Amino acid sequence: GLALFREFGHRAFAVEVLCRLGAYAALSTDVKRAASFFRDALTSSIAFSDRWGVITSFEGFARVAAMRGEVRIAISLLGYSSALRDDWAGPDSPAFNERREAFIRTTRGAADTASFDEWWVAGRRWTRDDGLEEVARLLDACDIAPITDDTELSNELLHPGQ
């Protein structure tokens, strides 16, 4: 399906498939494969101004961080994604909403309340560069090539409140 979506130019569907594949890889605890799918989804989303894909990709990288035991980064990435989502206010599938909420509950349980709140708020204040820096670090830790797309990284897509 992914190859056909790409072949026929259905970018949004291709990004959705990549995000779903990343989520399934995360469920099977394949950190490297999950990070690779989310990298491809984020790169495509930025290139084609797909806000849903950008947000969902960052949420995917929060899963990658959690799988690596990096709870602070996972929570901050969720906070950053939350800020992006607040600005977007677009439709989302119930299945993605349920999985996101379940993951937030899980990460909340991995930290005390004060730490969770601090890291969440810190992530909500991140800039585009902060978010991409953490993604680059996670990709490096997973031994995956960095995002090298020459596309101008849109401030509108990656900066909450702008």
PDB file of C-alpha atoms in Angstrom:
ATOM      1  CA  GLY A   1       0.000   0.000   0.000  1.00  0.00           C
ATOM      2  CA  LEU A   2       2.748   2.477   0.910  1.00  0.00           C
ATOM      3  CA  ALA A   3       4.457   2.111  -2.478  1.00  0.00           C
ATOM      4  CA  LEU A   4       1.172   2.713  -4.299  1.00  0.00           C
ATOM      5  CA  PHE A   5       0.364   5.818  -2.253  1.00  0.00           C
ATOM      6  CA  ARG A   6       3.810   7.181  -3.042  1.00  0.00           C
ATOM      7  CA  GLU A   7       3.591   6.227  -6.711  1.00  0.00           C
ATOM      8  CA  PHE A   8       0.261   7.983  -7.176  1.00  0.00           C
ATOM      9  CA  GLY A   9       1.184  11.025  -5.114  1.00  0.00           C
ATOM     10  CA  HIS A  10      -1.122  10.371  -2.161  1.00  0.00           C
ATOM     11  CA  ARG A  11       1.312  11.912   0.309  1.00  0.00           C
ATOM     12  CA  ALA A  12      -1.048  12.179   3.261  1.00  0.00           C
ATOM     13  CA  PHE A  13      -1.966   8.500   2.997  1.00  0.00           C
ATOM     14  CA  ALA A  14       1.717   7.541   2.694  1.00  0.00           C
ATOM     15  CA  VAL A  15       2.507   9.516   5.863  1.00  0.00           C
ATOM     16  CA  GLU A  16      -0.389   7.863   7.693  1.00  0.00           C
ATOM     17  CA  VAL A  17       0.904   4.432   6.667  1.00  0.00           C
ATOM     18  CA  LEU A  18       4.431   5.334   7.822  1.00  0.00           C
ATOM     19  CA  CYS A  19       3.084   6.518  11.196  1.00  0.00           C
ATOM     20  CA  ARG A  20       1.044   3.343  11.589  1.00  0.00           C
ATOM     21  CA  LEU A  21       4.052   1.192  10.676  1.00  0.00           C
ATOM     22  CA  GLY A  22       6.117   3.105  13.224  1.00  0.00           C
ATOM     23  CA  ALA A  23       3.457   2.523  15.868  1.00  0.00           C
ATOM     24  CA  TYR A  24       3.320  -1.202  15.077  1.00  0.00           C
ATOM     25  CA  ALA A  25       7.116  -1.430  15.216  1.00  0.00           C
ATOM     26  CA  ALA A  26       6.995   0.307  18.595  1.00  0.00           C
ATOM     27  CA  LEU A  27       4.393  -2.184  19.844  1.00  0.00           C
ATOM     28  CA  SER A  28       6.710  -5.004  18.803  1.00  0.00           C
ATOM     29  CA  THR A  29       9.568  -3.208  20.630  1.00  0.00           C
ATOM     30  CA  ASP A  30      11.614  -2.741  17.441  1.00  0.00           C
ATOM     31  CA  VAL A  31      13.113   0.632  18.360  1.00  0.00           C
ATOM     32  CA  LYS A  32      15.274   1.055  15.283  1.00  0.00           C
ATOM     33  CA  ARG A  33      12.502   0.214  12.859  1.00  0.00           C
ATOM     34  CA  ALA A  34      10.020   2.474  14.673  1.00  0.00           C
ATOM     35  CA  ALA A  35      12.479   5.376  14.585  1.00  0.00           C
ATOM     36  CA  SER A  36      13.110   4.786  10.892  1.00  0.00           C
ATOM     37  CA  PHE A  37       9.396   4.866  10.013  1.00  0.00           C
ATOM     38  CA  PHE A  38       8.820   7.999  12.103  1.00  0.00           C
ATOM     39  CA  ARG A  39      11.845   9.678  10.484  1.00  0.00           C
ATOM     40  CA  ASP A  40      10.440   9.004   7.019  1.00  0.00           C
ATOM     41  CA  ALA A  41       7.004  10.228   8.114  1.00  0.00           C
ATOM     42  CA  LEU A  42       8.415  13.431   9.623  1.00  0.00           C
ATOM     43  CA  THR A  43      10.586  14.157   6.590  1.00  0.00           C
ATOM     44  CA  SER A  44       7.647  13.704   4.205  1.00  0.00           C
ATOM     45  CA  SER A  45       5.311  15.684   6.435  1.00  0.00           C
ATOM     46  CA  ILE A  46       7.644  18.657   6.574  1.00  0.00           C
ATOM     47  CA  ALA A  47       8.304  18.518   2.842  1.00  0.00           C
ATOM     48  CA  PHE A  48       4.600  18.562   1.997  1.00  0.00           C
ATOM     49  CA  SER A  49       3.314  20.781   4.836  1.00  0.00           C
ATOM     50  CA  ASP A  50       1.313  17.955   6.405  1.00  0.00           C
ATOM     51  CA  ARG A  51       0.609  19.235   9.918  1.00  0.00           C
ATOM     52  CA  TRP A  52      -1.081  16.013  11.090  1.00  0.00           C
ATOM     53  CA  GLY A  53       1.952  14.025   9.957  1.00  0.00           C
ATOM     54  CA  VAL A  54       4.387  16.365  11.724  1.00  0.00           C
ATOM     55  CA  ILE A  55       2.469  16.124  15.003  1.00  0.00           C
ATOM     56  CA  THR A  56       1.977  12.371  14.784  1.00  0.00           C
ATOM     57  CA  SER A  57       5.641  11.844  13.896  1.00  0.00           C
ATOM     58  CA  PHE A  58       6.791  13.779  16.959  1.00  0.00           C
ATOM     59  CA  GLU A  59       4.382  11.703  19.066  1.00  0.00           C
ATOM     60  CA  GLY A  60       5.994   8.636  17.489  1.00  0.00           C
ATOM     61  CA  PHE A  61       9.426   9.849  18.496  1.00  0.00           C
ATOM     62  CA  ALA A  62       8.087  10.183  22.048  1.00  0.00           C
ATOM     63  CA  ARG A  63       7.386   6.443  21.873  1.00  0.00           C
ATOM     64  CA  VAL A  64      10.915   5.822  20.628  1.00  0.00           C
ATOM     65  CA  ALA A  65      12.328   7.832  23.549  1.00  0.00           C
ATOM     66  CA  ALA A  66      10.164   5.887  26.009  1.00  0.00           C
ATOM     67  CA  MET A  67      11.284   2.584  24.506  1.00  0.00           C
ATOM     68  CA  ARG A  68      14.868   3.700  25.088  1.00  0.00           C
ATOM     69  CA  GLY A  69      14.068   4.516  28.723  1.00  0.00           C
ATOM     70  CA  GLU A  70      14.286   8.275  28.145  1.00  0.00           C
ATOM     71  CA  VAL A  71      11.146   9.229  30.044  1.00  0.00           C
ATOM     72  CA  ARG A  72      11.981  12.948  30.323  1.00  0.00           C
ATOM     73  CA  ILE A  73      12.460  13.244  26.562  1.00  0.00           C
ATOM     74  CA  ALA A  74       9.336  11.178  25.855  1.00  0.00           C
ATOM     75  CA  ILE A  75       7.218  13.456  28.037  1.00  0.00           C
ATOM     76  CA  SER A  76       8.769  16.626  26.600  1.00  0.00           C
ATOM     77  CA  LEU A  77       8.126  15.393  23.053  1.00  0.00           C
ATOM     78  CA  LEU A  78       4.519  14.718  24.017  1.00  0.00           C
ATOM     79  CA  GLY A  79       4.289  18.249  25.428  1.00  0.00           C
ATOM     80  CA  TYR A  80       5.743  19.687  22.226  1.00  0.00           C
ATOM     81  CA  SER A  81       3.308  17.624  20.140  1.00  0.00           C
ATOM     82  CA  SER A  82       0.460  18.787  22.353  1.00  0.00           C
ATOM     83  CA  ALA A  83       1.362  22.437  21.726  1.00  0.00           C
ATOM     84  CA  LEU A  84       1.498  21.809  17.975  1.00  0.00           C
ATOM     85  CA  ARG A  85      -1.837  19.974  18.142  1.00  0.00           C
ATOM     86  CA  ASP A  86      -3.465  22.854  20.078  1.00  0.00           C
ATOM     87  CA  ASP A  87      -2.526  25.223  17.253  1.00  0.00           C
ATOM     88  CA  TRP A  88      -3.784  22.856  14.589  1.00  0.00           C
ATOM     89  CA  ALA A  89      -7.233  21.846  15.845  1.00  0.00           C
ATOM     90  CA  GLY A  90      -7.752  19.563  12.854  1.00  0.00           C
ATOM     91  CA  PRO A  91      -9.564  16.242  12.768  1.00  0.00           C
ATOM     92  CA  ASP A  92      -7.883  13.106  14.041  1.00  0.00           C
ATOM     93  CA  SER A  93      -8.957   9.501  14.012  1.00  0.00           C
ATOM     94  CA  PRO A  94     -10.443   8.019  17.181  1.00  0.00           C
ATOM     95  CA  ALA A  95      -7.905   5.177  17.001  1.00  0.00           C
ATOM     96  CA  PHE A  96      -4.961   7.601  17.039  1.00  0.00           C
ATOM     97  CA  ASN A  97      -6.589   9.593  19.863  1.00  0.00           C
ATOM     98  CA  GLU A  98      -7.080   6.473  21.974  1.00  0.00           C
ATOM     99  CA  ARG A  99      -3.502   5.284  21.464  1.00  0.00           C
ATOM    100  CA  ARG A 100      -2.128   8.755  22.217  1.00  0.00           C
ATOM    101  CA  GLU A 101      -4.160   9.073  25.415  1.00  0.00           C
ATOM    102  CA  ALA A 102      -3.122   5.580  26.539  1.00  0.00           C
ATOM    103  CA  PHE A 103       0.527   6.419  25.887  1.00  0.00           C
ATOM    104  CA  ILE A 104       0.232   9.685  27.823  1.00  0.00           C
ATOM    105  CA  ARG A 105      -1.228   7.752  30.768  1.00  0.00           C
ATOM    106  CA  THR A 106       1.639   5.270  30.567  1.00  0.00           C
ATOM    107  CA  THR A 107       4.302   7.974  30.522  1.00  0.00           C
ATOM    108  CA  ARG A 108       2.519   9.810  33.328  1.00  0.00           C
ATOM    109  CA  GLY A 109       2.878   6.616  35.378  1.00  0.00           C
ATOM    110  CA  ALA A 110       6.613   6.472  34.646  1.00  0.00           C
ATOM    111  CA  ALA A 111       7.321   9.774  36.427  1.00  0.00           C
ATOM    112  CA  ASP A 112       6.177  11.483  39.583  1.00  0.00           C
ATOM    113  CA  THR A 113       3.540  14.186  39.086  1.00  0.00           C
ATOM    114  CA  ALA A 114       5.894  17.142  39.577  1.00  0.00           C
ATOM    115  CA  SER A 115       8.439  15.786  37.083  1.00  0.00           C
ATOM    116  CA  PHE A 116       5.776  14.911  34.522  1.00  0.00           C
ATOM    117  CA  ASP A 117       4.285  18.406  34.751  1.00  0.00           C
ATOM    118  CA  GLU A 118       7.710  20.074  34.531  1.00  0.00           C
ATOM    119  CA  TRP A 119       8.823  18.043  31.504  1.00  0.00           C
ATOM    120  CA  TRP A 120       5.437  18.420  29.753  1.00  0.00           C
ATOM    121  CA  VAL A 121       5.484  22.209  30.159  1.00  0.00           C
ATOM    122  CA  ALA A 122       9.123  22.358  29.052  1.00  0.00           C
ATOM    123  CA  GLY A 123       8.213  20.464  25.862  1.00  0.00           C
ATOM    124  CA  ARG A 124       5.273  22.777  25.199  1.00  0.00           C
ATOM    125  CA  ARG A 125       7.776  25.657  25.192  1.00  0.00           C
ATOM    126  CA  TRP A 126      10.183  24.005  22.778  1.00  0.00           C
ATOM    127  CA  THR A 127      11.082  25.681  19.520  1.00  0.00           C
ATOM    128  CA  ARG A 128      11.331  23.928  16.189  1.00  0.00           C
ATOM    129  CA  ASP A 129      15.053  23.534  16.737  1.00  0.00           C
ATOM    130  CA  ASP A 130      14.545  21.962  20.166  1.00  0.00           C
ATOM    131  CA  GLY A 131      12.148  19.370  18.763  1.00  0.00           C
ATOM    132  CA  LEU A 132      14.316  18.549  15.780  1.00  0.00           C
ATOM    133  CA  GLU A 133      17.440  18.395  17.953  1.00  0.00           C
ATOM    134  CA  GLU A 134      15.879  15.696  20.129  1.00  0.00           C
ATOM    135  CA  VAL A 135      14.736  13.788  17.059  1.00  0.00           C
ATOM    136  CA  ALA A 136      18.260  13.988  15.593  1.00  0.00           C
ATOM    137  CA  ARG A 137      19.727  12.726  18.864  1.00  0.00           C
ATOM    138  CA  LEU A 138      17.256   9.817  18.992  1.00  0.00           C
ATOM    139  CA  LEU A 139      18.002   8.899  15.377  1.00  0.00           C
ATOM    140  CA  ASP A 140      21.727   8.935  16.104  1.00  0.00           C
ATOM    141  CA  ALA A 141      21.217   6.780  19.212  1.00  0.00           C
ATOM    142  CA  CYS A 142      19.274   4.295  17.064  1.00  0.00           C
ATOM    143  CA  ASP A 143      22.018   4.359  14.407  1.00  0.00           C
ATOM    144  CA  ILE A 144      19.660   5.777  11.773  1.00  0.00           C
ATOM    145  CA  ALA A 145      20.577   8.408   9.206  1.00  0.00           C
ATOM    146  CA  PRO A 146      19.500  11.915  10.197  1.00  0.00           C
ATOM    147  CA  ILE A 147      16.831  13.944   8.481  1.00  0.00           C
ATOM    148  CA  THR A 148      18.719  15.520   5.614  1.00  0.00           C
ATOM    149  CA  ASP A 149      15.840  16.781   3.527  1.00  0.00           C
ATOM    150  CA  ASP A 150      16.702  20.136   1.947  1.00  0.00           C
ATOM    151  CA  THR A 151      13.139  21.335   2.383  1.00  0.00           C
ATOM    152  CA  GLU A 152      12.794  24.612   4.234  1.00  0.00           C
ATOM    153  CA  LEU A 153      11.549  23.673   7.684  1.00  0.00           C
ATOM    154  CA  SER A 154       8.378  25.646   8.093  1.00  0.00           C
ATOM    155  CA  ASN A 155       8.096  27.798  11.193  1.00  0.00           C
ATOM    156  CA  GLU A 156       4.321  27.584  10.876  1.00  0.00           C
ATOM    157  CA  LEU A 157       4.364  23.799  11.090  1.00  0.00           C
ATOM    158  CA  LEU A 158       6.934  23.430  13.832  1.00  0.00           C
ATOM    159  CA  HIS A 159       6.445  26.451  16.099  1.00  0.00           C
ATOM    160  CA  PRO A 160       3.465  26.362  18.400  1.00  0.00           C
ATOM    161  CA  GLY A 161       1.590  29.656  18.646  1.00  0.00           C
ATOM    162  CA  GLN A 162       2.807  31.076  15.345  1.00  0.00           C
TER     163      GLN A 162
END
